[in-house]
Amino acid sequence: MRKLLPLLTGTPHAGGRSALTCRYRCGDACFHEVPNTSDNEYAGDVIASALSRRSVMRAAAVVTVATAAGGSVLGAGAPEAQAATAAQAAARRPGASSGARGLRFTPVAPNTADEVTVPRGYAQNVVIRWGEPILRGAPAFDPDRQSAKAQAGQFGYNNDFLSLLPLRGEPGRQILVANHEYTDEVLMFRGYDPENPTREQVEIAWAAHGLSVVVVQEEHRTGRLTPVTRHPLNRRLTATSVFELTGPAAGSDLLKTSADPSGRKVLGTLNNCAGGTTPWGTTLHGEENFNQYFANGSTATDKRYGLGSGATERKWERFDKRFDAKQEPNESHRFGWVVELDPYDPDSTPRKRTALGRFKHEAAQPRLTDDGRPVVYMGDDERFDYFYKFVSSKRMMKGNSRAAREHNLTLLDEGTLYVAKLTGDSPAAEFDGTGRLPGDGEFDGSGVWIPLATGDVSHVPGMTADEVYVFTRLAADKVGATKMDRPEDVEPSPRTGRVYVALTNNSQRGTTGKPGVDEANPRAKNKHGQILELAEHWDDPAADGFAWRLFLVAGDPDDPSTYYAGYPKESVSPISCPDNVAFDAYGNLWISTDGNALGTHDGLFGVATHGERRGELKQFLTVPVGAETCGPVIQNRRVLVAVQHPGEVDGASVEKPASSWPDGPGKLVRPSVVAVYREDGRPIGV
Ligand code: FEO
Ligand code: CA
Ligand code: CA
């Protein structure tokens, strides 16, 4: 194991990330005032108020009914959990390569190695690096001869969300879609001067943001993947590509600018963090910390979305006035949406779906209701912000006909947008901020989905439907949504229908002047985060009630405030700051972390969500110095991860790198996608 690099010993920042990460990734969000200063109550206050005892019980009763489509729900899990205890004790074999099907590997120990560490018997390959050419005519990457034109044909920077889609007619090939969340100029350009970026550097950064579509080839008999350069489906979308605004708010006055009087045509997508893959074969991409790209914010809505009042870190406003909110006050309204991309049609214009609301979209993961309508779950990643869902009014058409594909591309334009309000079932007095379990043994309760708008109809007094979509945070403030500990990625279980929401951390929970703890957010100065499990009543998607419980309260298992779904804590890996989540085919949840506050590197973990090993969590890999683990995709023969911002450590630069991953000393550090597979070619974790 390598020793900690000296550069790592600086003051850790919120969530364990470096100041460099904070600056470039989210515009120092943690150092600014929390944007949600609404006096909207939170779950700790509502035990005895908004929901009557009777309605709470009704909601709980609703969700204990198992449905054919959704499988078991929370209520059905309790006896299962009890029965599991004895079996768990018998099955406990710490460190052994036993485990739930799909998780039978020897856990990787927490470490600070400058590499991707994988379990014994597993191998890895770098699938694609920042700067590798994917389009016809794009040159090979040359760190000293970068250009915007070259970058526009090369894989972008800071890969985050990943999706792999099937490619019929081309055996052994799949389509990889990747988000490129943001750029780290000091790690990209030799001699970068943050006060005086050049036009070329800024234009390279525009081209390094956005999305990539690249066909990948599987190697026969292993899980290894390599890119197919110049494939006709390969595509780059950047901060200057054309996107279309669709849905109820498209064309609204709030979305018109001097360059686009139609309010429907936007140049670019920014800060695409996590995302989702739809059952109809498209991908969804959350525009997250878009606020940091806009200078001179001044309005109350700018403030609620975190736009700063001065210059931006990257100074883009010097090169395009649309990034200056004083000159183009509506341009920022055209970011903060969920983008839908059809990777099968390289000529299609990707759409920003206004029906899904505007906030700092971490991710958007759909599943279908019993009658075939998509429900999309979405987190707003900011301290004390909210968790949302959208329910389409249209049914998905099955099949791959042209009519089906055209119809399905309209599913996310019509429906109802909701925000979540959670209520705990234990007395508020039982929550002292330490994370001690309440008397009933669980952080759990019920919740309601509060409708915000349906098509052109607003459900929020004092706001038009357009205002609800464009200023969704303000709409949710008004209706009393629950202030959460940074809702990140979300994933419904394909096995049980339960929905898992990563709440990554919240350093300000319970501090002076800030919302206190509640049953869903039970720890003060929450460093390590938690995962919420939510069960809906699937055959009635219009039902307003759900049940919830905390599945995981993260941290060192020796820390009494941690909770692993009741599984014996001496048999689990430590985990901190859950961020991206994905399911494997067996119903295990895979969790990647962002900003491990335990002092070791970020990683990827698998945990059983049902059966006798529910809660048994094992670490599968770790990432290099300064990196975050993103975009996990778990397939039968491979695990795919995006290694984001390697070497992003305070004081690091091109001249003074903190990491030499992936190509060794003397080479530029490059964010890259990595495939992990078994040396013997067999399925993962069996
Ligand atoms: Fe881009 Fe919320 O992480
Ligand atoms: Ca409880
Ligand atoms: Ca994330």
XYZ file of C-alpha atoms and ligand atoms in Angstrom:
691
model
C 0.000 0.000 0.000
C 1.315 3.470 -0.890
C 1.693 6.098 1.800
C -0.468 9.194 1.838
C 0.987 11.823 -0.412
C 2.047 14.958 1.475
C -0.444 16.986 -0.511
C -3.251 15.029 1.115
C -2.500 16.170 4.611
C -4.199 19.557 4.223
C -7.373 20.447 6.039
C -10.135 18.155 4.917
C -13.203 19.950 3.624
C -16.844 19.220 4.011
C -17.573 15.599 3.226
C -13.864 14.809 3.129
C -13.273 16.414 -0.283
C -10.394 18.752 -1.129
C -10.903 22.487 -1.535
C -10.000 22.024 -5.193
C -12.938 19.681 -5.658
C -15.242 22.131 -3.941
C -14.059 24.998 -6.131
C -14.345 23.341 -9.515
C -17.112 20.789 -8.933
C -19.799 22.712 -7.132
C -18.556 26.280 -6.985
C -17.690 26.030 -3.273
C -21.306 25.248 -2.404
C -20.343 24.113 1.102
C -18.709 27.437 1.907
C -21.640 29.556 0.827
C -24.760 30.242 2.783
C -27.232 27.359 2.503
C -29.600 28.502 -0.272
C -32.666 27.075 1.439
C -33.479 29.662 4.084
C -37.226 29.037 3.802
C -39.049 28.595 7.081
C -40.627 25.501 5.625
C -40.919 23.023 8.488
C -38.979 19.781 8.498
C -39.833 16.251 9.539
C -38.880 16.805 13.176
C -41.630 19.384 13.475
C -44.366 17.558 11.759
C -44.829 14.523 13.945
C -47.941 15.950 15.472
C -48.941 18.511 12.888
C -49.547 18.278 9.161
C -50.461 14.627 9.072
C -52.986 13.385 11.546
C -52.223 10.144 13.304
C -55.007 8.624 11.282
C -53.614 9.648 7.924
C -50.182 8.366 8.913
C -51.691 4.996 9.702
C -53.606 5.028 6.465
C -50.427 5.734 4.503
C -48.620 2.958 6.340
C -51.474 0.572 5.655
C -51.443 1.431 1.984
C -47.849 0.491 1.567
C -48.006 -2.776 3.435
C -50.086 -4.215 0.601
C -47.737 -6.122 -1.663
C -48.524 -5.696 -5.341
C -47.939 -8.022 -8.214
C -45.792 -5.523 -10.042
C -43.866 -4.048 -7.164
C -43.271 -7.208 -5.169
C -42.688 -6.823 -1.458
C -42.928 -3.464 0.228
C -41.506 -2.187 3.486
C -44.160 -3.680 5.702
C -43.506 -7.085 4.251
C -39.825 -6.747 5.071
C -40.135 -6.782 8.848
C -40.773 -10.511 9.434
C -38.147 -11.268 6.825
C -35.667 -9.166 8.783
C -36.528 -10.912 12.054
C -36.178 -14.359 10.560
C -32.863 -13.295 9.158
C -31.205 -12.583 12.498
C -30.466 -16.175 13.480
C -29.410 -17.120 9.994
C -27.170 -14.064 9.814
C -25.381 -15.026 12.990
C -24.788 -18.503 11.601
C -23.685 -17.205 8.242
C -21.218 -14.643 9.584
C -17.785 -15.190 8.150
C -15.920 -11.909 8.262
C -13.624 -11.339 5.321
C -14.565 -14.570 3.613
C -15.498 -14.655 -0.026
C -18.976 -15.805 0.915
C -21.934 -13.497 0.742
C -25.179 -12.932 -1.054
C -25.247 -14.155 -4.652
C -23.534 -11.453 -6.688
C -21.458 -10.315 -3.692
C -19.205 -13.328 -3.214
C -15.825 -11.669 -3.334
C -13.181 -10.916 -0.723
C -13.718 -7.298 0.306
C -11.022 -4.789 -0.545
C -9.534 -3.165 2.569
C -9.854 0.605 2.898
C -6.610 2.149 1.620
C -4.889 5.185 0.142
C -3.188 3.555 -2.841
C -2.864 5.631 -6.007
C -4.603 3.024 -8.107
C -7.857 1.199 -8.623
C -7.742 -1.685 -6.138
C -9.958 -4.676 -6.890
C -10.691 -7.962 -5.068
C -8.351 -10.926 -5.355
C -9.041 -12.825 -8.576
C -10.313 -9.754 -10.418
C -8.655 -7.791 -13.223
C -9.262 -4.364 -14.718
C -8.714 -2.289 -17.808
C -8.969 1.414 -18.575
C -11.791 1.552 -21.115
C -11.357 5.165 -22.151
C -9.530 8.236 -20.864
C -10.233 11.935 -21.067
C -9.055 13.141 -24.478
C -9.138 9.846 -26.381
C -10.539 10.466 -29.872
C -13.996 9.028 -30.486
C -15.153 10.911 -33.587
C -13.834 10.671 -37.117
C -11.044 13.198 -37.654
C -10.311 13.804 -33.979
C -6.584 13.686 -33.176
C -4.888 11.580 -30.527
C -4.653 13.289 -27.148
C -1.660 15.578 -26.769
C -1.567 17.387 -23.413
C 0.596 20.169 -24.819
C -1.392 20.696 -27.999
C -4.950 20.742 -26.787
C -7.545 22.615 -28.806
C -11.281 23.110 -28.588
C -11.708 21.502 -32.009
C -9.779 18.410 -30.925
C -11.622 18.180 -27.612
C -14.985 18.335 -29.368
C -14.142 15.000 -31.009
C -12.533 13.455 -27.934
C -13.898 11.892 -24.740
C -14.729 14.694 -22.269
C -13.340 15.468 -18.815
C -14.469 14.179 -15.413
C -16.648 11.247 -16.393
C -19.525 10.783 -13.949
C -22.751 8.894 -14.804
C -22.310 5.886 -17.104
C -24.855 3.821 -18.966
C -24.336 0.749 -21.137
C -27.031 0.058 -23.714
C -27.428 -2.971 -25.970
C -26.462 -2.674 -29.625
C -28.359 -5.105 -31.800
C -26.737 -6.533 -34.900
C -23.193 -5.921 -33.693
C -22.194 -8.894 -31.543
C -20.164 -8.142 -28.441
C -20.786 -4.422 -28.673
C -22.635 -2.009 -26.407
C -23.191 1.731 -26.386
C -21.482 3.581 -23.549
C -22.989 6.931 -22.590
C -21.042 9.127 -20.155
C -21.585 12.443 -18.400
C -18.709 14.913 -18.179
C -19.633 16.867 -15.112
C -17.032 19.623 -14.940
C -13.470 20.647 -15.719
C -10.392 21.000 -13.471
C -8.482 23.662 -15.354
C -5.436 23.567 -13.051
C -5.062 19.836 -13.739
C -5.725 20.160 -17.484
C -3.527 23.036 -18.611
C 0.158 23.536 -17.969
C 0.752 26.990 -16.436
C -2.940 27.724 -15.986
C -3.601 31.184 -14.522
C -7.009 31.130 -12.806
C -7.225 34.917 -12.965
C -6.563 35.078 -16.684
C -7.863 32.064 -18.557
C -7.325 32.305 -22.303
C -10.129 32.025 -24.836
C -8.671 28.739 -26.075
C -8.643 27.286 -22.547
C -12.236 28.378 -21.987
C -13.367 26.893 -25.289
C -11.560 23.629 -24.510
C -13.419 23.544 -21.190
C -16.747 24.097 -22.998
C -15.922 21.166 -25.267
C -14.788 18.997 -22.333
C -18.165 19.394 -20.568
C -21.321 17.585 -21.658
C -21.911 14.013 -22.758
C -20.151 11.318 -24.768
C -21.663 8.430 -26.679
C -19.108 5.799 -27.656
C -19.592 2.233 -28.818
C -17.499 -0.277 -26.877
C -16.345 -3.757 -27.814
C -16.291 -6.656 -25.358
C -13.320 -8.951 -25.366
C -14.308 -12.555 -25.857
C -14.202 -14.499 -22.579
C -13.450 -11.567 -20.253
C -15.308 -8.460 -19.179
C -12.700 -6.216 -20.755
C -14.054 -3.339 -22.879
C -12.368 -1.175 -25.487
C -13.764 1.795 -27.421
C -14.729 1.542 -31.084
C -13.471 4.840 -32.416
C -15.287 6.471 -35.323
C -18.407 4.319 -34.904
C -21.356 6.140 -36.560
C -23.225 6.251 -33.233
C -20.317 7.924 -31.447
C -21.169 11.426 -30.454
C -20.085 14.383 -28.357
C -22.460 16.918 -26.875
C -20.801 19.912 -25.260
C -21.517 23.262 -23.624
C -22.222 24.681 -27.075
C -24.300 21.919 -28.731
C -27.969 22.572 -29.474
C -30.533 21.290 -26.950
C -34.299 21.687 -27.079
C -36.471 22.689 -24.127
C -39.700 20.654 -24.173
C -42.716 20.149 -21.934
C -45.048 22.588 -20.214
C -42.564 25.415 -19.530
C -40.906 25.376 -22.970
C -41.386 28.753 -24.645
C -42.143 30.484 -21.337
C -41.048 34.108 -21.001
C -38.837 32.937 -18.134
C -36.777 30.923 -20.632
C -36.354 33.522 -23.389
C -33.044 35.262 -24.000
C -31.778 37.761 -26.543
C -30.175 34.903 -28.488
C -33.282 32.710 -28.240
C -36.569 34.621 -28.297
C -38.384 31.276 -28.670
C -37.418 30.077 -25.176
C -36.941 26.605 -26.658
C -33.398 26.361 -27.978
C -30.458 26.191 -25.562
C -26.775 25.934 -26.264
C -25.204 23.287 -24.113
C -25.629 21.170 -21.042
C -23.586 21.796 -17.900
C -22.491 19.939 -14.784
C -24.106 16.645 -15.734
C -23.710 14.617 -12.613
C -25.586 11.330 -12.327
C -28.455 10.191 -14.505
C -30.571 7.245 -15.461
C -31.418 4.787 -18.198
C -35.036 4.507 -19.314
C -36.874 1.279 -20.177
C -37.493 2.774 -23.643
C -33.767 3.031 -24.427
C -32.840 6.632 -23.729
C -30.589 8.128 -21.095
C -31.312 10.860 -18.573
C -28.693 13.335 -17.376
C -29.032 15.631 -14.359
C -27.739 19.193 -14.675
C -26.474 19.756 -11.158
C -24.321 22.685 -9.966
C -25.087 24.880 -12.986
C -25.169 27.981 -10.787
C -21.364 28.192 -10.616
C -21.064 29.045 -14.322
C -23.129 32.246 -14.051
C -21.702 35.542 -12.814
C -23.464 38.480 -11.185
C -26.587 36.784 -9.881
C -28.837 39.302 -8.187
C -32.441 38.154 -7.875
C -34.048 36.229 -5.039
C -34.457 33.232 -7.331
C -30.773 33.463 -8.328
C -29.976 33.308 -4.617
C -32.230 30.315 -3.965
C -30.337 28.516 -6.736
C -26.938 29.566 -5.421
C -25.771 31.947 -8.175
C -22.953 34.088 -6.838
C -23.053 37.879 -6.986
C -19.583 38.337 -8.497
C -17.290 36.788 -11.100
C -17.193 33.018 -11.573
C -14.218 30.760 -10.935
C -13.772 29.954 -14.637
C -14.490 33.510 -15.896
C -16.574 32.283 -18.820
C -18.617 35.495 -18.626
C -15.614 37.276 -20.154
C -15.957 35.219 -23.317
C -19.740 34.848 -23.694
C -22.160 37.328 -22.146
C -24.793 34.643 -21.658
C -22.827 33.580 -18.589
C -23.336 37.040 -17.077
C -26.699 37.071 -15.288
C -26.731 40.857 -15.306
C -26.701 40.877 -19.101
C -28.776 37.723 -19.701
C -30.886 37.168 -16.590
C -32.800 34.214 -18.055
C -29.879 32.203 -19.409
C -29.313 30.389 -16.103
C -33.005 29.382 -16.155
C -32.144 27.200 -19.120
C -29.886 24.982 -17.002
C -30.754 22.824 -14.011
C -32.961 20.434 -15.985
C -33.010 16.746 -16.733
C -31.721 16.077 -20.254
C -33.034 13.116 -22.246
C -30.772 11.724 -24.971
C -31.548 9.088 -27.594
C -28.165 7.389 -28.073
C -29.544 5.283 -30.948
C -30.139 8.344 -33.115
C -26.928 10.311 -33.624
C -28.850 13.083 -35.377
C -31.418 13.620 -32.615
C -31.528 16.838 -30.616
C -31.373 16.043 -26.903
C -34.206 17.498 -24.860
C -34.334 19.321 -21.559
C -37.565 18.096 -19.936
C -39.215 20.994 -18.137
C -41.972 18.789 -16.667
C -39.342 17.305 -14.335
C -38.653 20.654 -12.701
C -35.550 22.777 -12.310
C -33.154 22.323 -9.434
C -29.668 20.925 -8.869
C -30.567 17.608 -10.438
C -28.279 14.902 -9.181
C -29.890 12.069 -11.070
C -33.152 10.867 -12.562
C -34.015 7.206 -12.447
C -37.272 5.891 -13.871
C -39.287 2.775 -13.334
C -42.668 1.817 -14.710
C -45.933 1.644 -12.804
C -48.141 -1.387 -13.050
C -49.982 0.175 -15.996
C -46.797 1.141 -17.844
C -46.355 4.798 -16.930
C -42.870 6.037 -16.083
C -42.191 7.374 -12.605
C -38.912 9.295 -12.377
C -37.230 9.799 -8.988
C -34.959 12.803 -8.554
C -32.808 14.310 -5.816
C -31.799 17.960 -5.463
C -28.238 17.740 -4.167
C -27.889 20.612 -1.754
C -27.924 20.660 2.006
C -31.550 20.934 3.194
C -33.051 20.490 -0.253
C -35.655 18.065 -1.429
C -36.538 14.746 -3.032
C -38.940 14.700 -5.989
C -40.767 12.419 -8.371
C -42.493 12.859 -11.704
C -45.328 10.563 -12.781
C -46.098 10.529 -16.492
C -49.693 10.568 -17.656
C -48.718 8.448 -20.665
C -47.978 4.762 -20.994
C -44.824 3.456 -22.546
C -45.304 1.656 -25.868
C -43.403 -1.604 -26.033
C -41.240 -2.619 -28.968
C -38.759 -0.899 -31.161
C -41.005 0.320 -33.952
C -40.622 3.856 -35.146
C -44.062 4.704 -33.771
C -43.107 3.315 -30.351
C -39.843 5.208 -30.257
C -41.498 8.470 -31.258
C -44.272 8.027 -28.717
C -41.865 7.127 -25.931
C -39.879 10.284 -26.540
C -42.929 12.241 -25.367
C -43.422 10.358 -22.067
C -41.526 12.859 -19.961
C -43.402 15.900 -21.231
C -46.798 15.243 -19.615
C -47.555 14.320 -16.046
C -47.371 15.506 -12.462
C -44.348 16.703 -10.526
C -44.338 15.943 -6.779
C -42.077 16.658 -3.834
C -41.660 14.420 -0.800
C -42.671 15.148 2.765
C -41.494 12.592 5.319
C -42.841 12.016 8.810
C -41.150 9.885 11.444
C -43.102 7.434 13.579
C -41.075 7.840 16.769
C -41.362 10.770 19.205
C -39.155 13.736 18.290
C -37.649 13.625 21.795
C -35.918 10.363 20.889
C -33.627 12.121 18.377
C -30.697 13.829 20.041
C -28.441 14.112 16.996
C -26.135 11.242 17.982
C -27.791 8.768 15.638
C -28.977 6.576 18.515
C -31.804 4.336 17.278
C -35.238 5.305 18.588
C -37.182 3.050 20.941
C -38.947 1.199 18.128
C -35.546 0.134 16.777
C -35.715 1.888 13.437
C -35.522 5.240 11.730
C -38.747 4.939 9.814
C -42.106 6.457 9.099
C -44.479 7.452 6.366
C -44.573 10.133 3.748
C -46.704 11.976 1.262
C -46.042 13.114 -2.258
C -47.174 16.714 -2.541
C -48.191 17.656 -6.097
C -46.561 20.800 -7.480
C -47.895 20.996 -11.036
C -49.665 18.911 -13.655
C -49.130 20.153 -17.209
C -50.215 23.781 -17.294
C -51.955 23.566 -13.914
C -50.094 24.747 -10.831
C -50.923 23.173 -7.475
C -48.930 25.770 -5.573
C -50.822 28.855 -4.422
C -49.308 32.074 -5.708
C -47.221 30.473 -8.437
C -48.046 29.851 -12.097
C -47.206 26.466 -13.596
C -44.282 28.029 -15.495
C -42.962 29.424 -12.220
C -43.317 26.036 -10.528
C -41.226 24.359 -13.229
C -38.556 27.052 -13.540
C -38.361 27.854 -9.813
C -39.179 24.417 -8.458
C -37.172 24.936 -5.276
C -39.389 27.865 -4.321
C -42.535 25.863 -5.059
C -41.319 23.046 -2.825
C -40.472 25.552 -0.066
C -44.066 26.767 -0.120
C -45.680 23.357 0.262
C -43.571 22.192 3.183
C -41.319 19.546 1.636
C -38.833 17.791 3.948
C -35.341 19.278 4.090
C -32.968 16.391 3.458
C -29.241 15.722 3.915
C -28.250 16.274 0.245
C -30.318 13.853 -1.855
C -27.956 12.321 -4.406
C -28.540 9.375 -6.687
C -31.642 7.199 -6.512
C -32.391 3.719 -7.792
C -35.520 1.562 -7.653
C -34.821 -2.119 -7.007
C -35.717 -4.238 -10.018
C -36.484 -7.068 -7.578
C -38.658 -5.459 -4.933
C -39.704 -2.085 -6.327
C -38.314 -0.327 -3.264
C -36.542 2.919 -4.025
C -33.119 3.727 -2.547
C -31.982 7.318 -2.108
C -28.405 8.229 -1.194
C -28.269 11.148 1.261
C -24.600 11.888 1.117
C -23.905 14.104 4.191
C -24.823 17.450 5.708
C -22.212 19.180 7.816
C -24.706 21.823 8.904
C -27.568 19.621 10.100
C -28.451 20.581 13.660
C -25.998 23.474 13.860
C -26.932 26.926 15.106
C -29.629 28.542 13.020
C -30.042 25.495 10.782
C -32.724 22.813 10.748
C -32.333 20.247 13.501
C -32.260 16.483 13.273
C -35.327 14.432 12.442
C -36.007 10.746 12.016
C -34.938 10.675 8.328
C -31.896 12.880 8.958
C -31.028 11.810 12.500
C -27.409 12.861 12.932
C -26.177 16.361 13.701
C -23.214 17.594 11.592
C -23.795 14.503 9.506
C -20.386 13.585 8.073
C -21.063 10.150 6.634
C -24.596 10.194 5.196
C -27.364 7.599 5.005
C -29.468 5.655 2.517
C -33.226 5.926 2.585
C -35.444 3.038 1.496
C -38.876 3.961 0.254
C -41.845 1.764 -0.671
C -44.686 2.922 -2.850
C -48.048 1.526 -3.675
C -47.287 0.556 -7.234
C -50.624 -0.271 -8.745
C -51.898 3.169 -7.793
C -49.196 5.645 -8.730
C -51.508 8.519 -7.931
C -51.559 7.392 -4.290
C -50.055 10.116 -2.194
C -48.573 7.929 0.527
C -45.383 5.937 0.933
C -43.467 4.254 3.719
C -39.783 4.793 4.374
C -36.957 3.658 6.604
C -33.236 4.227 6.752
C -31.534 1.227 5.185
C -27.999 2.333 5.979
C -26.574 4.943 8.338
C -23.013 5.163 7.061
C -19.659 5.465 8.820
C -17.204 3.269 10.634
C -19.114 0.198 11.862
C -17.456 0.722 15.266
C -19.196 4.086 15.478
C -22.409 3.461 17.456
C -24.340 5.861 15.234
C -24.005 3.572 12.217
C -26.671 1.108 11.116
C -26.483 -1.532 8.390
C -30.144 -2.577 8.083
C -29.678 -4.479 11.348
C -26.906 -6.714 9.976
C -24.096 -7.533 12.449
C -21.681 -4.657 12.140
C -18.524 -6.675 12.769
C -19.076 -8.283 9.364
C -19.349 -5.203 7.135
C -16.993 -2.781 5.422
C -16.829 0.844 6.583
C -18.502 3.277 4.162
C -18.861 7.061 4.109
C -20.702 9.560 1.883
C -22.868 7.334 -0.342
C -23.447 9.013 -3.685
C -24.192 6.991 -6.834
C -26.252 3.818 -6.581
C -26.997 0.957 -8.987
C -28.554 -2.493 -8.805
C -27.202 -5.777 -10.084
C -29.413 -8.495 -11.505
C -29.639 -10.249 -8.116
C -31.133 -7.248 -6.339
C -27.957 -6.138 -4.556
C -27.434 -2.416 -4.255
C -24.033 -1.070 -5.330
C -22.980 2.210 -3.800
C -20.155 4.501 -4.814
C -18.856 7.164 -2.472
C -17.873 10.805 -2.802
C -15.604 12.219 -0.124
C -14.906 9.411 2.300
C -14.811 11.233 5.654
C -13.060 8.238 7.236
C -9.774 9.331 5.650
C -9.274 6.561 3.114
C -10.031 6.674 -0.587
C -13.445 6.581 -2.171
C -14.765 3.274 -3.339
C -17.525 1.050 -4.608
C -19.499 -1.227 -2.298
C -22.143 -3.898 -2.744
C -24.867 -4.628 -0.201
C -27.690 -7.150 -0.101
C -31.110 -5.516 0.185
C -33.237 -8.584 0.778
C -32.935 -12.053 2.248
C -30.948 -13.173 5.250
C -27.885 -11.130 4.297
C -29.769 -7.848 3.958
C -27.366 -5.156 5.165
C -24.174 -7.138 4.589
C -22.021 -4.508 2.887
C -18.695 -5.281 1.206
C -16.165 -3.034 -0.445
C -15.455 -3.997 -4.057
C -12.912 -1.421 -5.144
C -11.100 1.763 -4.257
C -10.014 4.625 -6.516
C -6.756 6.618 -6.757
C -5.649 9.741 -4.888
C -8.171 12.583 -4.937
C -10.675 10.617 -7.036
C -14.363 9.954 -6.608
C -16.049 6.743 -7.723
C -18.906 7.460 -10.126
C -21.315 5.925 -12.575
C -21.291 2.310 -11.478
C -22.828 -0.125 -13.942
C -23.044 -3.710 -12.733
C -23.344 -6.310 -15.462
C -23.074 -10.070 -15.325
C -19.388 -10.130 -16.278
C -18.186 -6.650 -15.465
C -18.369 -3.721 -13.122
C -17.874 -0.390 -14.829
C -16.874 2.708 -12.872
C -15.987 6.271 -13.778
C -12.884 7.406 -11.916
C -13.640 11.095 -11.583
C -11.194 13.876 -10.713
C -8.126 11.731 -9.886
C -5.354 13.886 -8.421
C -7.752 16.652 -7.415
C -5.959 17.532 -4.210
C -5.306 20.973 -2.746
C -2.170 22.497 -4.213
C -1.996 20.051 -7.123
C -1.479 21.220 -10.690
C -0.170 19.849 -13.971
C 3.333 20.753 -12.811
C 2.808 19.336 -9.327
C 0.570 16.306 -9.712
C -0.854 14.512 -6.691
C -1.554 11.323 -8.617
C 0.074 9.504 -11.499
C -3.008 7.501 -12.416
C -3.695 5.972 -14.896
C -0.504 6.126 -16.985
C 2.285 6.458 -14.426
C 4.763 9.178 -13.438
C 5.398 11.932 -15.952
C 2.014 11.519 -17.656
C -0.950 13.823 -17.200
C -3.529 12.562 -14.695
C -6.669 11.695 -16.651
C -10.211 10.929 -15.509
C -11.086 7.575 -17.087
C -13.636 4.780 -17.222
C -12.505 1.439 -15.792
C -13.945 -2.043 -16.339
C -13.402 -4.659 -13.622
C -13.923 -8.342 -14.378
C -12.917 -11.748 -13.133
C -9.635 -13.231 -14.199
C -11.400 -16.540 -14.849
C -14.062 -14.895 -17.003
C -16.914 -16.016 -14.743
C -19.783 -13.765 -13.567
C -19.142 -11.088 -10.949
C -19.633 -12.110 -7.333
C -20.844 -15.680 -7.682
Fe -22.196 15.847 -8.629
Fe -24.212 15.582 -6.131
O -22.669 15.060 -6.965
Ca -39.086 4.798 14.225
Ca -22.892 12.580 -7.425
